[in-house]
Short mmCIF file of C-alpha atoms in Angstrom, two decimals:
data_model
loop_
_atom_site.label_atom_id
_atom_site.label_comp_id
_atom_site.label_asym_id
_atom_site.label_seq_id
_atom_site.Cartn_x
_atom_site.Cartn_y
_atom_site.Cartn_z
CA MET A 1 9.72 -54.07 -17.15
CA ILE A 2 11.31 -56.97 -19.71
CA CYS A 3 14.93 -58.22 -18.97
CA PHE A 4 16.18 -60.01 -21.47
CA SER A 5 19.23 -61.23 -19.52
CA HIS A 6 21.96 -63.69 -21.24
CA LEU A 7 23.03 -64.71 -17.09
CA ARG A 8 21.51 -67.05 -14.88
CA TRP A 9 20.38 -65.60 -12.48
CA ASP A 10 21.53 -67.87 -9.49
CA PHE A 11 24.54 -68.06 -10.87
CA VAL A 12 27.02 -65.54 -9.89
CA TYR A 13 24.72 -62.69 -8.28
CA GLN A 14 26.09 -59.37 -10.48
CA ARG A 15 25.07 -56.02 -11.97
CA PRO A 16 22.38 -57.31 -13.55
CA ASN A 17 21.37 -59.10 -9.74
CA HIS A 18 21.89 -55.24 -8.45
CA LEU A 19 19.75 -53.46 -10.02
CA MET A 20 17.00 -55.55 -12.02
CA ALA A 21 15.94 -56.20 -7.48
CA ARG A 22 15.87 -52.58 -7.48
CA ALA A 23 14.24 -51.94 -10.76
CA ALA A 24 11.29 -55.18 -8.91
CA ARG A 25 10.90 -52.32 -5.44
CA GLY A 26 9.01 -50.40 -7.91
CA SER A 27 7.67 -51.59 -10.99
CA ARG A 28 7.20 -55.60 -11.94
CA VAL A 29 9.79 -56.77 -13.61
CA TYR A 30 10.17 -60.28 -15.41
CA TYR A 31 13.85 -61.12 -15.86
CA VAL A 32 14.00 -63.42 -18.74
CA GLU A 33 16.76 -65.56 -19.04
CA GLU A 34 18.27 -67.64 -22.21
CA PRO A 35 16.37 -71.11 -22.77
CA LEU A 36 17.33 -74.42 -21.49
CA HIS A 37 17.52 -76.69 -23.68
CA GLY A 38 15.51 -80.43 -22.66
CA ASN A 39 13.20 -83.17 -23.27
CA PHE A 40 10.40 -80.41 -22.27
CA ALA A 41 7.26 -79.53 -25.25
CA PRO A 42 7.53 -75.23 -25.22
CA SER A 43 7.36 -74.11 -21.76
CA LEU A 44 7.65 -71.13 -19.15
CA GLY A 45 9.14 -71.22 -15.93
CA ILE A 46 7.76 -68.04 -14.31
CA ASP A 47 9.84 -68.48 -10.58
CA ARG A 48 8.11 -64.88 -8.21
CA ARG A 49 10.26 -63.44 -5.77
CA ASP A 50 9.25 -60.99 -3.49
CA ASP A 51 9.29 -56.95 -4.43
CA GLY A 52 7.93 -57.85 -7.41
CA LEU A 53 10.79 -59.53 -9.17
CA HIS A 54 9.41 -62.50 -11.68
CA ILE A 55 12.55 -65.00 -12.83
CA VAL A 56 11.67 -66.75 -15.94
CA LEU A 57 13.19 -69.44 -17.79
CA PRO A 58 11.70 -69.88 -21.54
CA TYR A 59 11.98 -74.31 -21.14
CA LEU A 60 12.85 -76.00 -25.43
CA PRO A 61 12.87 -78.67 -26.87
CA GLN A 62 16.41 -80.34 -28.07
CA ASN A 63 17.25 -79.81 -31.27
CA LEU A 64 15.60 -77.86 -32.76
CA ASP A 65 16.96 -75.50 -35.50
CA GLU A 66 17.81 -72.54 -34.80
CA GLN A 67 15.09 -70.22 -36.84
CA GLU A 68 12.74 -72.97 -34.94
CA THR A 69 13.99 -71.49 -31.66
CA GLN A 70 13.62 -68.40 -32.20
CA ALA A 71 9.95 -69.67 -32.68
CA ALA A 72 9.66 -70.85 -30.11
CA LEU A 73 10.53 -68.19 -28.01
CA GLU A 74 9.69 -65.89 -29.71
CA ALA A 75 5.33 -68.16 -28.99
CA LEU A 76 6.60 -68.15 -25.38
CA LEU A 77 6.54 -64.84 -25.54
CA ARG A 78 3.98 -63.68 -26.92
CA ASP A 79 1.93 -65.50 -23.91
CA LEU A 80 3.81 -64.40 -20.93
CA VAL A 81 3.12 -60.42 -22.39
CA ARG A 82 -0.70 -61.45 -22.71
CA ALA A 83 -1.11 -63.74 -19.79
CA GLU A 84 0.29 -61.46 -17.50
CA SER A 85 -0.88 -58.36 -19.23
CA ILE A 86 1.41 -56.42 -20.05
CA ASP A 87 1.50 -53.10 -22.59
CA ARG A 88 3.45 -50.81 -23.27
CA PRO A 89 6.91 -52.07 -21.37
CA ILE A 90 10.19 -50.62 -20.93
CA CYS A 91 12.49 -53.93 -22.06
CA TRP A 92 15.67 -53.57 -20.62
CA TYR A 93 18.72 -55.66 -22.64
CA TYR A 94 21.71 -57.52 -21.25
CA THR A 95 22.33 -59.70 -24.33
CA PRO A 96 21.53 -58.76 -27.66
CA MET A 97 20.17 -62.25 -28.82
CA ALA A 98 17.36 -61.81 -27.08
CA LEU A 99 15.82 -58.76 -30.11
CA ASP A 100 15.74 -62.14 -32.59
CA HIS A 101 12.53 -63.15 -30.26
CA SER A 102 11.45 -60.05 -28.85
CA ARG A 103 11.87 -56.81 -31.55
CA TRP A 104 7.40 -56.74 -31.89
CA LEU A 105 7.53 -55.63 -28.56
CA GLU A 106 6.19 -52.21 -28.35
CA PRO A 107 8.13 -50.60 -25.83
CA GLU A 108 7.28 -47.20 -23.87
CA VAL A 109 11.71 -47.49 -23.18
CA THR A 110 14.41 -49.66 -24.75
CA VAL A 111 17.48 -49.35 -22.86
CA TYR A 112 20.60 -51.40 -23.75
CA ASP A 113 23.14 -51.29 -20.30
CA ALA A 114 26.19 -53.17 -22.13
CA MET A 115 27.66 -54.68 -18.67
CA ASP A 116 30.81 -55.97 -21.18
CA GLU A 117 31.25 -56.37 -24.48
CA LEU A 118 29.89 -60.05 -24.68
CA SER A 119 31.48 -61.06 -29.31
CA ALA A 120 34.88 -60.82 -27.06
CA PHE A 121 33.37 -63.41 -24.88
CA LEU A 122 34.97 -67.27 -25.71
CA GLY A 123 31.76 -68.45 -27.46
CA ALA A 124 29.67 -65.32 -28.48
CA PRO A 125 27.32 -66.02 -31.73
CA GLU A 126 28.67 -65.48 -34.45
CA ARG A 127 26.06 -62.42 -34.97
CA MET A 128 26.60 -60.73 -31.77
CA ARG A 129 28.13 -57.27 -33.70
CA THR A 130 24.85 -57.30 -36.33
CA LEU A 131 22.33 -57.53 -33.66
CA GLU A 132 24.15 -54.89 -30.93
CA ALA A 133 24.04 -53.00 -33.93
CA GLU A 134 20.43 -53.10 -34.50
CA LEU A 135 20.18 -52.31 -30.58
CA LEU A 136 22.04 -49.35 -30.92
CA GLU A 137 19.44 -48.04 -33.80
CA ARG A 138 16.22 -49.39 -31.64
CA ALA A 139 18.12 -48.05 -28.09
CA ASP A 140 16.17 -44.75 -26.12
CA VAL A 141 18.72 -45.02 -23.47
CA VAL A 142 22.37 -46.64 -23.88
CA PHE A 143 24.54 -47.54 -20.21
CA THR A 144 28.54 -48.87 -20.08
CA GLY A 145 29.58 -51.39 -17.00
CA GLY A 146 32.31 -49.01 -17.02
CA HIS A 147 35.41 -45.99 -18.57
CA SER A 148 36.58 -48.20 -20.76
CA LEU A 149 33.58 -49.40 -22.36
CA TYR A 150 32.38 -45.84 -23.05
CA ALA A 151 34.75 -45.33 -25.15
CA ALA A 152 34.40 -47.84 -26.94
CA LYS A 153 30.70 -47.75 -27.77
CA ARG A 154 29.85 -43.44 -27.00
CA LYS A 155 30.19 -42.80 -31.15
CA LEU A 156 27.43 -45.30 -31.87
CA HIS A 157 24.13 -43.88 -29.80
CA PRO A 158 24.22 -39.92 -28.72
CA GLY A 159 22.59 -41.43 -25.90
CA VAL A 160 25.12 -43.22 -23.82
CA HIS A 161 26.22 -42.87 -20.91
CA ALA A 162 29.32 -44.43 -18.34
CA MET A 163 27.69 -46.24 -15.36
CA PRO A 164 30.56 -48.45 -13.66
CA SER A 165 29.55 -50.86 -11.58
CA ALA A 166 29.01 -49.88 -7.67
CA VAL A 167 28.34 -51.77 -3.97
CA ASP A 168 26.86 -53.28 -2.02
CA ALA A 169 29.38 -51.85 1.18
CA ARG A 170 27.64 -52.61 4.02
CA HIS A 171 27.61 -56.81 2.69
CA PHE A 172 30.88 -56.72 2.35
CA SER A 173 32.21 -54.82 5.07
CA GLN A 174 30.89 -58.22 6.88
CA ALA A 175 33.73 -59.60 6.19
CA ARG A 176 35.35 -57.64 8.89
CA LYS A 177 33.86 -58.59 11.68
CA GLY A 178 34.93 -62.30 12.40
CA LEU A 179 31.87 -63.55 10.92
CA PRO A 180 32.66 -67.61 10.72
CA GLU A 181 35.46 -69.38 9.15
CA PRO A 182 33.94 -71.50 6.42
CA VAL A 183 33.94 -74.64 6.84
CA ASP A 184 35.72 -75.89 3.38
CA GLN A 185 38.64 -72.80 4.26
CA VAL A 186 39.27 -74.05 7.65
CA SER A 187 42.02 -76.34 6.92
CA ILE A 188 43.45 -74.43 4.65
CA PRO A 189 46.91 -72.19 6.17
CA GLY A 190 47.33 -69.12 6.10
CA PRO A 191 48.67 -66.70 4.48
CA ARG A 192 45.93 -67.23 2.54
CA ILE A 193 45.26 -65.32 -1.53
CA GLY A 194 41.70 -65.35 -2.75
CA TRP A 195 39.90 -64.64 -5.38
CA PHE A 196 35.65 -64.98 -6.27
CA GLY A 197 33.75 -64.80 -9.14
CA VAL A 198 33.37 -67.28 -12.49
CA ILE A 199 36.63 -69.32 -12.53
CA ASP A 200 37.04 -68.50 -17.15
CA GLU A 201 39.33 -67.34 -20.03
CA ARG A 202 39.45 -64.14 -18.58
CA MET A 203 41.63 -65.40 -15.80
CA ASP A 204 45.23 -66.01 -16.44
CA MET A 205 46.59 -69.45 -15.32
CA ALA A 206 50.37 -68.49 -16.89
CA LEU A 207 51.04 -65.92 -14.26
CA LEU A 208 48.47 -67.73 -11.61
CA SER A 209 50.21 -71.45 -11.82
CA GLY A 210 54.17 -69.16 -12.21
CA VAL A 211 53.03 -67.55 -8.90
CA ALA A 212 51.66 -70.97 -6.80
CA GLU A 213 54.77 -72.47 -8.25
CA ARG A 214 57.60 -69.75 -6.49
CA ARG A 215 55.66 -69.33 -3.21
CA PRO A 216 54.45 -73.07 -1.91
CA ASP A 217 54.06 -71.18 1.21
CA TRP A 218 51.43 -69.69 0.04
CA SER A 219 47.33 -71.03 -0.70
CA PHE A 220 45.47 -69.76 -3.84
CA VAL A 221 42.17 -70.49 -2.34
CA LEU A 222 39.43 -70.09 -5.86
CA VAL A 223 36.17 -69.76 -5.58
CA GLY A 224 33.55 -69.50 -8.63
CA PRO A 225 32.16 -71.86 -11.01
CA VAL A 226 34.56 -73.02 -13.70
CA VAL A 227 32.78 -72.33 -17.16
CA LYS A 228 33.84 -72.88 -21.54
CA ILE A 229 37.51 -73.70 -19.30
CA ASP A 230 38.85 -76.97 -19.32
CA PRO A 231 38.71 -77.49 -15.41
CA THR A 232 42.54 -78.77 -15.66
CA SER A 233 44.22 -75.56 -16.83
CA ILE A 234 43.42 -74.56 -13.42
CA PRO A 235 46.92 -75.01 -12.04
CA GLN A 236 47.20 -78.49 -10.85
CA LEU A 237 49.12 -77.28 -7.64
CA PRO A 238 48.82 -78.41 -4.26
CA ASN A 239 48.90 -74.95 -2.85
CA VAL A 240 45.71 -73.50 -5.62
CA HIS A 241 42.17 -74.63 -3.91
CA VAL A 242 39.78 -74.66 -6.32
CA LEU A 243 36.62 -74.21 -3.93
CA GLY A 244 33.38 -73.89 -6.24
CA SER A 245 31.24 -71.97 -6.59
CA ARG A 246 29.66 -70.96 -3.25
CA PRO A 247 26.17 -68.50 -2.48
CA TYR A 248 26.82 -64.23 -2.43
CA ALA A 249 25.59 -64.17 1.42
CA SER A 250 28.80 -66.74 1.90
CA LEU A 251 30.90 -64.81 0.35
CA PRO A 252 31.70 -62.19 3.03
CA ALA A 253 33.22 -64.86 4.91
CA TYR A 254 34.97 -66.57 3.00
CA ILE A 255 37.06 -63.68 2.10
CA GLY A 256 37.04 -61.77 5.79
CA ARG A 257 39.63 -65.05 5.96
CA TRP A 258 41.87 -63.83 3.54
CA ASP A 259 45.17 -62.18 4.12
CA VAL A 260 45.19 -60.55 -0.52
CA ALA A 261 41.95 -60.26 -2.54
CA MET A 262 43.59 -61.23 -6.07
CA MET A 263 42.71 -60.04 -9.77
CA PRO A 264 45.04 -62.28 -12.06
CA PHE A 265 43.28 -61.28 -15.23
CA ALA A 266 44.61 -62.22 -18.24
CA ARG A 267 45.32 -59.08 -20.91
CA ASN A 268 43.21 -60.92 -24.27
CA ALA A 269 40.08 -58.94 -26.12
CA ALA A 270 37.73 -60.35 -23.48
CA THR A 271 39.13 -58.05 -20.55
CA ARG A 272 39.91 -55.25 -22.95
CA TYR A 273 36.68 -53.84 -21.64
CA ILE A 274 36.31 -55.23 -18.12
CA SER A 275 35.12 -53.21 -15.07
CA PRO A 276 35.39 -56.07 -12.82
CA THR A 277 32.12 -55.51 -9.68
CA LYS A 278 34.71 -57.98 -7.39
CA THR A 279 37.34 -54.22 -7.49
CA LEU A 280 35.19 -52.62 -5.35
CA GLU A 281 34.33 -56.46 -2.52
CA TYR A 282 37.30 -56.63 -2.51
CA LEU A 283 37.65 -52.43 -0.95
CA ALA A 284 34.87 -52.94 0.97
CA ALA A 285 35.84 -56.03 3.14
CA GLY A 286 38.43 -54.51 4.26
CA ARG A 287 40.55 -56.99 1.67
CA PRO A 288 44.82 -55.54 0.20
CA VAL A 289 43.93 -56.52 -3.60
CA VAL A 290 46.42 -56.95 -6.52
CA SER A 291 45.21 -56.86 -10.26
CA THR A 292 47.09 -57.25 -13.90
CA SER A 293 47.35 -54.43 -15.51
CA ILE A 294 43.17 -53.91 -16.28
CA ALA A 295 41.81 -50.55 -17.92
CA ASP A 296 39.52 -50.02 -15.53
CA VAL A 297 41.54 -51.57 -12.53
CA VAL A 298 44.11 -49.19 -13.08
CA SER A 299 42.09 -46.18 -13.42
CA PRO A 300 41.08 -44.64 -11.15
CA TYR A 301 41.90 -47.76 -8.10
CA GLY A 302 45.99 -48.40 -9.30
CA GLU A 303 46.26 -44.30 -9.52
CA LEU A 304 44.05 -43.26 -6.52
CA GLY A 305 46.51 -46.31 -4.74
CA MET A 306 44.17 -48.26 -3.63
CA VAL A 307 44.87 -52.06 -6.17
CA ARG A 308 47.94 -52.17 -5.97
CA ILE A 309 49.01 -53.84 -10.54
CA ALA A 310 51.29 -56.27 -11.37
CA ASP A 311 51.81 -58.25 -14.58
CA ASP A 312 53.90 -60.98 -14.13
CA PRO A 313 54.47 -63.84 -11.47
CA GLN A 314 57.26 -61.78 -9.72
CA SER A 315 56.24 -57.90 -9.78
CA PHE A 316 52.57 -60.48 -8.49
CA ILE A 317 54.80 -61.54 -5.99
CA ALA A 318 56.16 -58.31 -5.20
CA ALA A 319 52.73 -56.59 -4.66
CA ILE A 320 51.49 -59.73 -1.82
CA GLU A 321 54.63 -59.27 -0.44
CA ALA A 322 53.86 -55.68 0.41
CA ALA A 323 50.28 -55.77 1.04
CA LEU A 324 51.00 -58.38 3.48
CA ALA A 325 52.89 -55.32 5.20
CA GLU A 326 50.83 -52.59 4.79
CA ASP A 327 49.41 -51.25 8.04
CA PRO A 328 45.30 -51.92 6.28
CA ALA A 329 43.91 -49.12 8.58
CA ALA A 330 44.80 -46.72 6.66
CA ARG A 331 44.68 -48.31 2.91
CA ARG A 332 40.80 -48.80 4.54
CA ALA A 333 39.91 -45.12 6.26
CA ALA A 334 40.97 -43.49 2.52
CA THR A 335 38.96 -46.84 0.42
CA ASP A 336 36.08 -46.10 2.39
CA ALA A 337 35.99 -42.90 2.33
CA TYR A 338 35.68 -43.33 -2.22
CA LEU A 339 33.76 -46.66 -1.31
CA GLY A 340 30.52 -44.54 -0.25
CA ARG A 341 29.98 -42.61 -3.98
CA VAL A 342 29.50 -45.24 -5.54
CA SER A 343 26.70 -47.97 -4.07
CA TRP A 344 24.37 -49.14 -6.06
CA ASP A 345 21.30 -47.79 -4.97
CA GLU A 346 23.05 -44.46 -6.26
CA THR A 347 24.22 -45.68 -9.94
CA TRP A 348 20.68 -47.10 -9.86
CA SER A 349 19.33 -43.81 -9.13
CA ARG A 350 21.32 -42.39 -12.25
CA MET A 351 20.36 -45.21 -14.26
CA TRP A 352 16.43 -44.75 -13.59
CA ALA A 353 16.49 -40.58 -14.00
CA LEU A 354 17.42 -41.72 -17.33
CA VAL A 355 15.44 -43.82 -18.54
CA LEU A 356 12.68 -42.30 -16.82
CA GLU A 357 13.29 -38.81 -19.24
CA ALA A 358 13.43 -41.44 -22.20
CA ARG A 359 9.63 -41.79 -21.20
CA ASP A 360 8.76 -38.63 -20.89
CA ARG A 361 10.29 -37.56 -24.08
CA ALA A 362 8.75 -40.93 -25.57
CA ARG A 363 5.11 -39.59 -23.71
CA SER A 364 5.16 -36.46 -25.42
CA GLY A 365 6.54 -36.63 -28.75
CA ALA A 366 10.08 -35.18 -28.80
CA VAL A 367 13.39 -36.69 -29.63
CA PRO A 368 12.37 -39.59 -30.56
CA ASN A 369 14.58 -42.12 -31.74
CA GLN A 370 14.72 -41.55 -35.85
CA ALA A 371 16.65 -44.99 -36.82
CA ARG A 372 14.48 -47.01 -34.31
CA ALA A 373 11.48 -45.98 -34.89
CA ALA A 374 12.08 -46.51 -39.24
CA GLY A 375 13.36 -50.19 -38.62
CA ARG A 376 9.68 -50.74 -35.88
CA ALA A 377 8.29 -49.79 -39.21
CA SER A 378 9.87 -52.33 -41.39
CA SER A 379 10.56 -54.84 -39.27
CA PRO A 380 7.27 -57.37 -40.63
CA LEU A 381 7.39 -59.29 -36.90
CA THR A 382 6.17 -55.64 -35.35
CA ALA A 383 3.98 -55.64 -38.93
CA SER A 384 2.27 -59.86 -37.93
CA ALA A 385 1.79 -58.16 -34.58
CA ARG A 386 -0.38 -55.68 -35.03
CA ARG A 387 -2.98 -56.80 -37.47
#
């Protein structure tokens, strides 16, 4: 399997990591990251991890234009396929942008796992929508990371399946066991209201500021990398503590000492279709959760009473106060029953079964993706590859 991703493997451990780690248990998986530009000759770094997982990082010279970049990436990908004896792979896409240097491949199955609406994110390339349309034509199977995104894409392809992100409950339930306090959190007074994850344009800084200003007796802990935004846009308040990125393995130790977990997402184009993985991770850690009204959080978690929903400082504070006063035992019993049905193992099993069905159809010649086949036949890159 060749997986093309816009996310570094070691950036934040999320959906691609969970799924590709499981794929690697039964296949060679090449996780191809976006290129790193610098004072390099074109080359590939291949980090061979355990269980058949290979992290592939293209190195490219600085100052290449777009056409030169794609030509160099295509050449490096051809080198990888040849050197690793890859024939008729499953191609798994998280980013449509990878089509520019990979459309010459002849995969046995093409999968598009649309975990987010990337075209709505800050700094998204102008060609993202065009390339996504092409990827949808080529794909044999399409997955979406949540139900809202499924509703937006289900009419764009005959084989779209909603596969919301799941949870490694065993990992996050360690937070309930009194793990040693992280050194950088020890001195932060309680009650602690915490967040872990990427800090970017999807966070409502005005809401966070309004809550923190009104409750100086509460501490707000932010764990995660700051990307695409000015760090000074994060509220510069004495009770807002920005700890930076921390390894996935250490997250239960942080959240285990929080009183409430928060998701103060902005309601904008970048959050319209998100289905935050951290919702389930917070619940598995045994924390009460307060979130803004993100559609895939309201339904099902808000409707089931597992997450409190609030959108303005006053109601967000009231929701946190209610969470601090609740009996956690009653909530955990209800959430744990739900968590038992949404594991990454179970989600991967359902996704892989659909991929194998697509592979069997391709091998039998039944119900081919005509749009994909037509696009492949007319591609000059494919023609040159066959020569």
